[in-house]
Amino acid sequence: KAGVTQTPRYLIKTRGQQVTLSCSPISGHRSVSWYQQTPGQGLQFLFEYFSETQRNKGNFPGRFSGRQFSNSRSEMNVSTLELGDSALYLCASSLAREGAETGELFFGEGSRLTVL
Amino acid sequence: GNSVTQMEGPVTLSEEAFLTINCTYTATGYPSLFWYVQYPGEGLQLLLKATKADDKGSNKGFEATYRKETTSFHLEKGSVQVSDSAVYFCVSMDSNYQLIWGAGTKLIIKP
């Protein structure tokens, strides 16, 4: 069974640009969550999608957005990049059901974004 | 709001030493609790979990017991190995199914 796949694995952008990251969950998983990981702030929750609907949202500015497609694949977008957006962006999928969640997340290896 | 507090790292131990990584939580009700581990160069993965008071989660020689009296979920292992070197995260799940993450504790095991 294939794991969670994130693309691209590494990317470099400059301030002001925008970036789109992609995540393919484990087959059959309908929930996809996104996290930002930095040495200073640790792991910060961005948002979670379930069946194409955003179910939970973290405390990030509107420059951070996401969506989920009917096949459960998800993308997140960061517009007007800032130096502080440099981080490892992690995607996780889970076998959540409507109105329920096991808390058992399966993570991808992440997309490492560097903003210059 | 809900929160998770875990001991700051890095924690440095010698091989075969006893490990405890402390974790306490604040929450309304009784959240499910988890330990996740991030090995160097690998993705985060679930290590163990407990869903109700007095439950003991265990995996790979690690254990953690859900203590509602002390609102704690400390991670323990009797004899650590170099391969246990990783970052360990204590996590709770709130009533909206959102995961609340601790800051992570880096564990370094020296041979």
CSV table of C-alpha atoms in Angstrom, one decimal, chain A residues 8-110:
chain,number,residue,atom,x,y,z
A,8,PRO,CA,7.8,18.6,-4.7
A,9,ARG,CA,10.2,17.4,-2.0
A,10,TYR,CA,12.4,20.5,-2.2
A,11,LEU,CA,11.9,24.0,-3.6
A,12,ILE,CA,13.4,27.4,-3.5
A,13,LYS,CA,11.3,30.6,-4.0
A,14,THR,CA,11.9,34.3,-3.6
A,15,ARG,CA,9.9,36.7,-1.5
A,16,GLY,CA,6.7,37.8,-3.0
A,17,GLN,CA,6.3,34.6,-5.1
A,18,GLN,CA,3.6,32.0,-4.5
A,19,VAL,CA,3.9,28.3,-4.2
A,20,THR,CA,1.6,25.3,-4.5
A,21,LEU,CA,2.4,22.0,-2.7
A,22,SER,CA,0.7,18.7,-3.5
A,23,CYS,CA,-0.3,15.8,-1.4
A,24,SER,CA,-1.6,12.4,-2.4
A,25,PRO,CA,-3.1,10.5,0.6
A,26,ILE,CA,-3.1,6.8,1.2
A,27,SER,CA,-5.8,5.1,-0.9
A,28,GLY,CA,-9.1,5.2,0.9
A,29,HIS,CA,-8.2,8.0,3.3
A,30,ARG,CA,-10.6,10.9,3.1
A,31,SER,CA,-9.0,13.3,5.5
A,32,VAL,CA,-5.9,15.3,4.7
A,33,SER,CA,-4.1,17.6,7.2
A,34,TRP,CA,-1.3,20.1,6.6
A,35,TYR,CA,1.3,21.1,9.1
A,36,GLN,CA,4.2,23.6,9.1
A,37,GLN,CA,7.4,22.5,10.9
A,38,THR,CA,10.2,24.9,11.8
A,39,PRO,CA,13.0,24.6,14.4
A,40,GLY,CA,11.7,27.6,16.3
A,41,GLN,CA,7.9,27.0,16.3
A,42,GLY,CA,7.8,23.3,16.1
A,43,LEU,CA,4.8,21.6,14.5
A,44,GLN,CA,2.0,24.0,13.6
A,45,PHE,CA,-1.4,22.9,12.3
A,46,LEU,CA,-2.5,24.6,9.1
A,47,PHE,CA,-5.8,23.0,8.1
A,48,GLU,CA,-7.6,19.8,7.6
A,49,TYR,CA,-9.8,18.7,4.8
A,50,PHE,CA,-12.4,15.9,4.8
A,51,SER,CA,-14.4,15.0,1.7
A,52,GLU,CA,-13.4,18.3,-0.1
A,53,THR,CA,-14.5,20.5,2.9
A,54,GLN,CA,-12.2,22.3,5.3
A,55,ARG,CA,-13.1,20.8,8.7
A,56,ASN,CA,-10.5,22.5,10.9
A,57,LYS,CA,-8.2,25.5,10.5
A,58,GLY,CA,-5.2,26.6,12.4
A,59,ASN,CA,-4.1,30.1,13.2
A,60,PHE,CA,-2.3,31.1,10.0
A,61,PRO,CA,-2.9,34.2,7.8
A,62,GLY,CA,-5.1,34.1,4.7
A,63,ARG,CA,-2.0,33.8,2.5
A,64,PHE,CA,-2.1,30.1,3.4
A,65,SER,CA,-4.9,28.3,1.6
A,66,GLY,CA,-5.7,24.8,0.6
A,67,ARG,CA,-8.2,22.6,-1.1
A,68,GLN,CA,-9.1,19.0,-1.6
A,69,PHE,CA,-10.2,17.3,-4.7
A,70,SER,CA,-12.8,14.6,-5.2
A,71,ASN,CA,-10.1,11.9,-5.3
A,72,SER,CA,-8.9,13.1,-1.8
A,73,ARG,CA,-5.7,14.6,-3.2
A,74,SER,CA,-4.9,18.0,-1.6
A,75,GLU,CA,-3.0,21.1,-2.5
A,76,MET,CA,-1.9,23.9,-0.3
A,77,ASN,CA,-0.9,27.3,-1.6
A,78,VAL,CA,1.1,30.1,0.0
A,79,SER,CA,0.9,33.5,-1.7
A,80,THR,CA,3.2,36.5,-1.3
A,81,LEU,CA,5.9,34.4,0.3
A,82,GLU,CA,7.8,35.8,3.2
A,83,LEU,CA,11.2,34.7,4.6
A,84,GLY,CA,9.5,33.3,7.6
A,85,ASP,CA,7.6,30.9,5.4
A,86,SER,CA,10.7,28.8,5.0
A,87,ALA,CA,9.8,25.5,6.6
A,88,LEU,CA,9.1,21.8,6.1
A,89,TYR,CA,5.4,21.4,5.1
A,90,LEU,CA,4.0,18.1,6.1
A,91,CYS,CA,0.9,16.4,4.8
A,92,ALA,CA,-0.9,13.7,6.7
A,93,SER,CA,-3.9,11.5,5.8
A,94,SER,CA,-6.2,9.5,8.1
A,95,LEU,CA,-9.0,7.1,7.8
A,96,ALA,CA,-11.4,9.6,9.3
A,97,ARG,CA,-15.2,9.1,9.1
A,98,GLU,CA,-17.9,11.8,9.1
A,99,GLY,CA,-18.1,13.2,12.6
A,100,ALA,CA,-15.2,11.0,13.9
A,101,GLU,CA,-11.5,10.9,13.8
A,102,THR,CA,-9.1,8.3,15.1
A,103,GLY,CA,-6.1,10.7,15.6
A,104,GLU,CA,-4.0,8.2,13.7
A,105,LEU,CA,-2.2,10.2,11.1
A,106,PHE,CA,0.0,8.9,8.3
A,107,PHE,CA,2.6,11.5,7.3
A,108,GLY,CA,4.4,12.1,4.1
A,109,GLU,CA,8.1,13.1,4.1
A,110,GLY,CA,7.3,16.7,3.6
